[in-house]
Coordinates of C-alpha atoms in Angstrom, one line a residue:
M142 CA 4.6 -13.8 -10.5
T143 CA 8.1 -12.6 -9.3
L144 CA 10.1 -9.5 -10.0
S145 CA 12.0 -9.8 -13.3
G146 CA 13.1 -7.5 -16.0
R147 CA 15.9 -5.2 -16.9
V148 CA 17.8 -3.0 -14.5
R149 CA 18.0 0.5 -16.0
R150 CA 21.7 1.0 -15.1
V151 CA 24.2 -1.0 -13.2
T152 CA 27.9 -0.4 -12.5
D153 CA 31.1 -1.7 -11.0
V154 CA 31.1 -5.5 -10.8
C155 CA 32.2 -6.7 -7.4
E156 CA 34.9 -9.3 -6.7
S157 CA 33.2 -12.5 -5.7
S158 CA 33.8 -14.7 -2.7
P159 CA 36.2 -17.6 -2.9
R160 CA 33.3 -19.9 -2.5
V161 CA 32.3 -20.3 -6.1
P162 CA 28.7 -21.4 -6.6
T163 CA 27.5 -23.6 -9.5
K164 CA 25.6 -20.8 -11.1
R165 CA 26.3 -17.1 -10.5
P166 CA 24.7 -14.0 -12.0
S167 CA 27.0 -11.1 -12.7
P168 CA 27.2 -9.2 -9.4
V169 CA 26.7 -5.5 -9.2
L170 CA 27.9 -3.3 -6.4
T171 CA 26.6 0.1 -6.9
S172 CA 23.2 1.5 -7.8
S173 CA 22.3 4.7 -9.7
I174 CA 18.9 6.0 -10.2
V175 CA 18.5 7.6 -13.6
Q176 CA 14.8 6.6 -14.2
P177 CA 11.9 6.9 -11.8
Y178 CA 10.8 3.4 -12.4
G179 CA 12.3 0.0 -13.1
P180 CA 13.5 -2.9 -10.9
R181 CA 16.4 -1.8 -8.7
L182 CA 18.2 -2.8 -5.6
I183 CA 19.2 -0.4 -2.8
V184 CA 21.9 -1.7 -0.4
Q185 CA 22.5 -0.1 3.0
P186 CA 24.7 1.5 4.1
D187 CA 26.5 1.4 0.7
D188 CA 24.0 3.5 -1.2
G189 CA 22.8 5.8 1.6
L190 CA 19.5 7.6 1.6
G191 CA 20.0 9.2 -1.8
P192 CA 18.2 6.6 -3.8
V193 CA 15.3 6.6 -1.4
R194 CA 15.0 10.4 -1.6
E195 CA 15.2 10.3 -5.3
F196 CA 12.5 7.7 -5.5
I197 CA 10.2 9.9 -3.4
E198 CA 11.1 13.0 -5.5
S199 CA 10.2 11.1 -8.7
A200 CA 6.5 11.1 -7.7
Q201 CA 4.4 13.2 -10.1
Q202 CA 0.9 12.3 -9.2
S203 CA 0.7 10.3 -5.9
L204 CA 2.9 9.1 -3.0
F205 CA 1.8 6.5 -0.5
V206 CA 4.1 5.9 2.5
K207 CA 3.6 3.1 5.1
Q208 CA 6.4 3.0 7.7
F209 CA 7.3 1.4 11.0
T210 CA 9.6 4.2 11.9
F211 CA 10.1 7.5 10.0
T212 CA 12.5 10.0 11.6
S213 CA 14.9 11.0 8.8
E214 CA 14.7 14.8 8.4
D215 CA 15.9 14.6 4.9
L216 CA 13.2 12.2 3.8
I217 CA 10.5 14.0 5.8
D218 CA 11.4 17.1 3.9
A219 CA 11.3 15.2 0.6
V220 CA 7.7 14.0 1.4
I221 CA 6.6 17.5 2.4
E222 CA 8.1 19.0 -0.8
R223 CA 6.0 16.6 -2.8
R224 CA 2.9 17.7 -1.0
Q225 CA 3.8 21.4 -1.7
A226 CA 4.2 20.5 -5.3
G227 CA 0.6 19.5 -5.4
I228 CA 1.1 15.7 -5.3
D229 CA -1.5 13.5 -3.6
V230 CA 0.4 12.3 -0.5
R231 CA -0.9 9.9 2.1
V232 CA 1.3 8.6 5.0
M233 CA 0.5 5.8 7.4
L234 CA 2.8 5.5 10.4
N235 CA 3.1 2.8 13.1
A236 CA 1.9 4.2 16.4
A237 CA 4.0 2.3 18.9
R238 CA 6.5 -0.6 19.1
S239 CA 5.5 -3.8 20.7
G240 CA 7.1 -2.6 23.9
G241 CA 4.9 0.5 23.9
D242 CA 7.6 3.2 23.1
R243 CA 6.7 5.7 20.4
A244 CA 9.0 7.0 17.7
N245 CA 6.7 8.7 15.1
D246 CA 4.8 11.3 17.1
E247 CA 7.0 14.3 15.9
T248 CA 6.9 13.1 12.3
Y249 CA 3.1 12.7 12.5
E250 CA 2.8 16.3 13.8
R251 CA 5.2 17.7 11.1
F252 CA 3.2 16.0 8.3
T253 CA -0.1 17.2 9.8
N254 CA 1.2 20.8 10.0
A255 CA 2.4 20.5 6.4
G256 CA -1.1 19.6 5.2
I257 CA -0.3 16.0 4.5
T258 CA -3.0 13.4 5.0
V259 CA -1.5 11.2 7.7
Q260 CA -2.9 8.6 10.1
W261 CA -1.8 5.9 12.4
A262 CA -1.6 2.4 11.0
S263 CA -4.5 0.0 11.2
P264 CA -5.5 -1.1 14.7
K265 CA -6.1 -4.6 13.4
F266 CA -2.4 -5.2 13.9
Y267 CA -0.7 -4.5 17.2
V268 CA 2.4 -3.4 15.1
T269 CA 2.7 -2.4 11.5
H270 CA 6.3 -3.3 10.6
E271 CA 5.9 -2.9 6.8
K272 CA 8.3 -0.5 5.1
S273 CA 6.9 0.5 1.7
I274 CA 6.6 3.5 -0.5
V275 CA 4.5 3.7 -3.7
V276 CA 5.1 6.3 -6.4
D277 CA 2.3 7.2 -8.9
E278 CA 0.8 3.7 -8.4
K279 CA 3.5 2.6 -10.9
A280 CA 6.5 1.6 -8.7
A281 CA 6.9 0.5 -5.1
L282 CA 9.8 0.2 -2.7
V283 CA 9.8 -2.8 -0.4
A284 CA 12.5 -2.5 2.2
T285 CA 14.0 -4.0 5.2
F286 CA 15.2 -0.6 6.5
N287 CA 13.3 2.0 8.4
L288 CA 13.4 5.6 7.3
C289 CA 15.9 6.6 10.1
E290 CA 19.5 7.8 9.9
K291 CA 21.0 4.7 11.5
Y292 CA 19.6 2.4 8.8
F293 CA 21.5 4.3 6.2
T294 CA 24.8 4.3 8.1
L295 CA 25.1 1.5 10.6
T296 CA 23.1 -1.6 9.6
R297 CA 23.1 -4.0 6.7
D298 CA 19.7 -3.5 5.0
Y299 CA 18.1 -3.8 1.5
G300 CA 15.3 -2.3 -0.5
V301 CA 13.8 -3.5 -3.8
I302 CA 12.0 -1.2 -6.2
T303 CA 9.5 -3.1 -8.3
D304 CA 7.5 -1.8 -11.2
D305 CA 5.7 -5.1 -11.7
P306 CA 2.1 -4.0 -12.1
H307 CA 0.8 -6.9 -10.1
H308 CA 3.1 -6.1 -7.2
V309 CA 2.2 -2.4 -7.3
A310 CA -1.5 -2.9 -7.6
Q311 CA -1.5 -5.3 -4.6
I312 CA 0.6 -3.0 -2.4
V313 CA -1.8 -0.2 -3.2
E314 CA -4.8 -2.4 -2.5
V315 CA -3.4 -3.4 0.9
F316 CA -2.5 0.3 1.6
N317 CA -6.2 1.2 1.1
A318 CA -7.4 -1.7 3.2
D319 CA -5.2 -0.7 6.1
W320 CA -6.1 2.9 5.6
N321 CA -9.8 2.1 6.0
H322 CA -9.2 -0.5 8.7
V323 CA -10.8 -3.3 6.8
D324 CA -9.7 -7.0 6.6
W325 CA -7.8 -8.1 3.6
V326 CA -6.7 -11.6 2.4
P327 CA -4.7 -12.2 -0.8
S328 CA -6.8 -13.9 -3.4
V329 CA -3.7 -14.9 -5.5
Y330 CA 0.0 -15.2 -4.9
E331 CA 1.9 -12.7 -7.1
G332 CA 5.3 -12.9 -5.5
L333 CA 4.4 -10.8 -2.4
L334 CA 4.5 -12.2 1.1
W335 CA 2.0 -10.6 3.5
S336 CA 1.7 -10.9 7.3
N337 CA -0.5 -11.9 8.8
S338 CA -1.9 -13.8 5.8
N339 CA 0.6 -15.9 3.8
S340 CA 4.2 -15.0 4.7
R341 CA 5.2 -18.1 6.7
F342 CA 3.7 -20.4 4.1
H343 CA 5.5 -18.8 1.2
M344 CA 8.8 -18.3 3.0
A345 CA 8.7 -22.0 3.8
Q346 CA 7.9 -22.9 0.2
F347 CA 10.7 -20.6 -1.0
I348 CA 13.2 -22.4 1.3
D349 CA 11.9 -25.8 0.0
T350 CA 12.9 -24.9 -3.6
A351 CA 16.6 -24.8 -2.8
T352 CA 18.5 -27.7 -4.4
Q353 CA 22.2 -26.5 -4.1
R354 CA 22.6 -23.5 -1.8
L355 CA 20.6 -21.4 0.6
D356 CA 21.9 -18.2 2.1
V357 CA 20.1 -16.6 5.0
Q358 CA 20.9 -13.1 6.5
H359 CA 18.4 -12.5 9.3
P360 CA 18.8 -11.3 12.9
K361 CA 16.1 -13.4 14.6
Y362 CA 15.2 -17.1 14.6
V363 CA 12.0 -17.5 16.6
D364 CA 9.8 -19.7 14.5
A365 CA 9.8 -23.5 14.7
V366 CA 8.2 -24.0 11.2
I367 CA 10.9 -22.0 9.4
L368 CA 13.6 -23.7 11.6
D369 CA 12.2 -27.1 10.4
H370 CA 12.4 -26.1 6.8
L371 CA 16.0 -24.8 7.1
A372 CA 17.1 -28.0 8.8
A373 CA 15.3 -30.1 6.1
A374 CA 17.2 -28.2 3.4
S375 CA 20.5 -29.1 5.0
Q376 CA 19.4 -32.7 5.4
R377 CA 18.7 -33.0 1.7
G378 CA 22.2 -31.8 0.8
V379 CA 21.6 -28.1 0.3
K380 CA 24.6 -26.0 1.5
V381 CA 22.9 -23.7 4.0
H382 CA 24.8 -20.6 5.2
V383 CA 23.2 -18.5 8.0
L384 CA 24.6 -15.0 8.7
C385 CA 23.2 -13.6 12.0
G386 CA 23.9 -10.7 14.3
G387 CA 24.4 -12.7 17.5
R388 CA 22.9 -11.2 20.6
H389 CA 22.6 -7.6 19.2
G390 CA 19.1 -6.2 19.1
I391 CA 17.5 -9.4 20.4
S392 CA 15.1 -8.9 23.3
D393 CA 15.5 -11.0 26.5
W394 CA 12.2 -12.6 25.5
D395 CA 13.5 -13.8 22.1
V396 CA 17.1 -14.6 22.9
L397 CA 16.4 -18.0 24.2
D398 CA 14.7 -19.1 21.0
T399 CA 17.3 -17.4 18.8
F400 CA 20.3 -19.0 20.5
A401 CA 18.6 -22.4 20.7
S402 CA 17.5 -22.3 17.0
L403 CA 21.0 -21.4 15.8
R404 CA 22.5 -24.1 17.9
T405 CA 20.0 -26.6 16.5
L406 CA 20.8 -25.6 12.9
G407 CA 24.5 -26.1 13.6
R408 CA 23.8 -29.7 14.6
F409 CA 22.1 -30.2 11.3
G410 CA 25.2 -29.1 9.4
V411 CA 24.2 -25.5 8.7
K412 CA 27.1 -23.1 8.7
V413 CA 26.4 -20.3 11.2
H414 CA 28.4 -17.1 11.1
K415 CA 28.1 -13.8 12.9
Q416 CA 28.4 -10.6 10.9
K417 CA 31.3 -8.4 12.1
N418 CA 31.3 -5.4 9.7
L419 CA 27.8 -4.1 10.3
R420 CA 24.8 -4.8 12.5
V421 CA 22.4 -7.2 10.8
H422 CA 19.0 -5.7 10.3
A423 CA 18.4 -7.3 6.9
K424 CA 15.9 -10.0 6.2
L425 CA 17.2 -11.8 3.1
L426 CA 17.1 -15.3 1.7
I427 CA 18.9 -16.4 -1.5
V428 CA 18.1 -19.7 -3.3
D429 CA 20.6 -21.3 -5.7
D430 CA 21.8 -17.9 -6.9
E431 CA 18.6 -17.6 -8.9
K432 CA 16.1 -15.8 -6.7
A433 CA 15.9 -13.9 -3.4
L434 CA 13.3 -13.0 -0.8
V435 CA 13.6 -9.5 0.8
G436 CA 11.1 -8.0 3.2
S437 CA 10.3 -6.6 6.6
M438 CA 9.4 -9.8 8.4
N439 CA 11.9 -11.3 10.8
I440 CA 11.9 -15.1 11.2
D441 CA 9.6 -14.7 14.2
R442 CA 6.1 -16.0 15.2
S443 CA 4.7 -12.5 15.8
A444 CA 6.0 -11.3 12.4
F445 CA 4.1 -14.0 10.7
D446 CA 1.0 -14.1 12.8
L447 CA 0.3 -10.7 14.4
R448 CA 2.0 -7.9 12.6
R449 CA 1.5 -6.2 9.2
E450 CA 4.6 -7.2 7.2
L451 CA 5.6 -7.2 3.5
G452 CA 8.2 -9.1 1.5
V453 CA 8.9 -9.6 -2.2
E454 CA 10.3 -12.5 -4.1
V455 CA 12.9 -11.4 -6.7
T456 CA 14.3 -13.1 -9.8
D457 CA 15.9 -10.2 -11.7
P458 CA 19.5 -11.5 -12.4
A459 CA 21.2 -8.2 -11.7
I460 CA 19.4 -7.7 -8.4
V461 CA 20.0 -11.3 -7.3
G462 CA 23.6 -11.0 -8.4
R463 CA 24.3 -7.9 -6.3
L464 CA 22.6 -9.5 -3.3
R465 CA 24.7 -12.6 -3.7
S466 CA 27.9 -10.4 -4.0
V467 CA 27.0 -8.4 -0.8
F468 CA 26.2 -11.5 1.1
D469 CA 29.5 -13.1 0.1
Q470 CA 31.5 -10.0 1.2
D471 CA 29.7 -10.0 4.5
W472 CA 30.3 -13.7 4.9
E473 CA 34.0 -13.3 4.3
L474 CA 34.2 -10.6 6.9
S475 CA 32.2 -12.6 9.4
H476 CA 33.4 -15.4 11.7
H477 CA 32.1 -18.8 12.8
Y478 CA 29.5 -18.3 15.6
Q479 CA 28.8 -20.7 18.4
P480 CA 25.7 -19.4 20.1
P481 CA 25.9 -19.5 23.9
D482 CA 23.8 -21.7 26.1
P483 CA 20.4 -20.1 26.2
L484 CA 20.1 -21.1 29.9
D485 CA 23.4 -19.5 30.9
P486 CA 22.9 -15.7 30.9
S487 CA 26.4 -15.1 32.0
T488 CA 27.6 -16.1 28.5
H489 CA 25.1 -13.8 26.6
H490 CA 27.2 -10.6 26.6
E491 CA 28.7 -9.6 23.3
D492 CA 30.9 -6.5 23.0
D493 CA 32.0 -6.3 19.4
F494 CA 29.4 -3.5 18.8
P495 CA 28.6 -0.7 21.2
H496 CA 25.2 -1.3 22.8
D497 CA 22.3 0.5 21.0
H498 CA 19.2 0.5 23.2
E499 CA 17.2 1.7 20.2
L500 CA 18.1 -1.3 18.0
R501 CA 15.5 -3.8 19.0
H502 CA 14.3 -6.3 16.4
E503 CA 10.5 -6.5 16.3

C-alpha cells in the first residue's frame, strides 16, 4: 500500500522544466500546514523548519521521535513544550556516527532534564540513520533531513507526512521494537522500506517499474545491486537522470565507489549532473512522474545492510508533482558532471561549495 489521498492545501504552481514528460501531475511549490494530519510534502530549504515545528506542536496525546542528529534549538524547545503540556513524549537518538563522533549528547541531556523519556537508539544497529516523527499515532513524518539548522538552510532535502494507518502503525511498531532492543522483520510490505530488512529489495523493484523516465537525486552510489538496476533501466530505454553532489560529503572510503559508479552509469547512457544551487542531501527517486521514493537511506551497502533506515513510497499526485517540479528546477540549475578518475586523487578536489567538515553522508 502506498501513500495516496488528498493534500489538504496546495498553492502556487511552479513553472516546469523545458523537458516535458509524457505524463505530468500539476506541480506545487509551497506547502502550508492548516491541519495536523494529511499527506503532505516538506521541501528544504524552501519550507524551512516551520512545518516540522508545527507538526510537532500538533501532538495532542503522544509524540515519538527517532533521529540520527537532533540539534535544532527551536525544535528541541517544541518537543519540550509538548512534554510540559502533558503529552506522552518519547525520544530515541542515535548515539554516535559511524566515525565515532557524537552530536546528540547535549540534546539528550536537555530532554532528560526536561523530564522527557529519552534513550539511545537500539544497539542492534551500529548507526540509526532513520529520521521519523509520529504524532498521536495518527500521522508520521518520514524525512531525508536531520533536525539541525543546516538541513533547513543549506541542503536539498525532503520530508513526507503520511496519515496512512498502515504506515503509521508500522512505524510505531518498529519504534517500540527498537526502544525495547528486540528484533523486528516486516511481515508485509505496506509501502515502507526498512533497513536492514527489505530496503534494497524494494528500491530495486521500484526502479524496475520505470518504463519511460527515472529521476534520481542521491549523494552516494555505493551499492552494486542498485547500480545494476539503474543501468538495466537505461538499457531498456528508460530515460534515467541522476542528480548528484559530486565529491561533497563523500568520505575517502566511499569516493572510489561513488566516482566509479557514476562513470559506469554514464557509459550506459544515463545523464549525470551535479547539483549547483544546493548541497545534495536528499534521497529521492521518481518513476514515470507517477510515484516517488523518499527516505533516509543512501544508495550504500551499509545503509541497506547494517543501519536502521526508513523510506516511504509515495503516489499522491500533488506530492509527486511537487517533487517532480523541484527536481526539474534543480536539474536546470545543474551542469553535466564527468566524475574524476577514482584512482587519481589529484582530480578529486571540488571548490564550488565551501568545505563543510560536518557534512559527511552516512
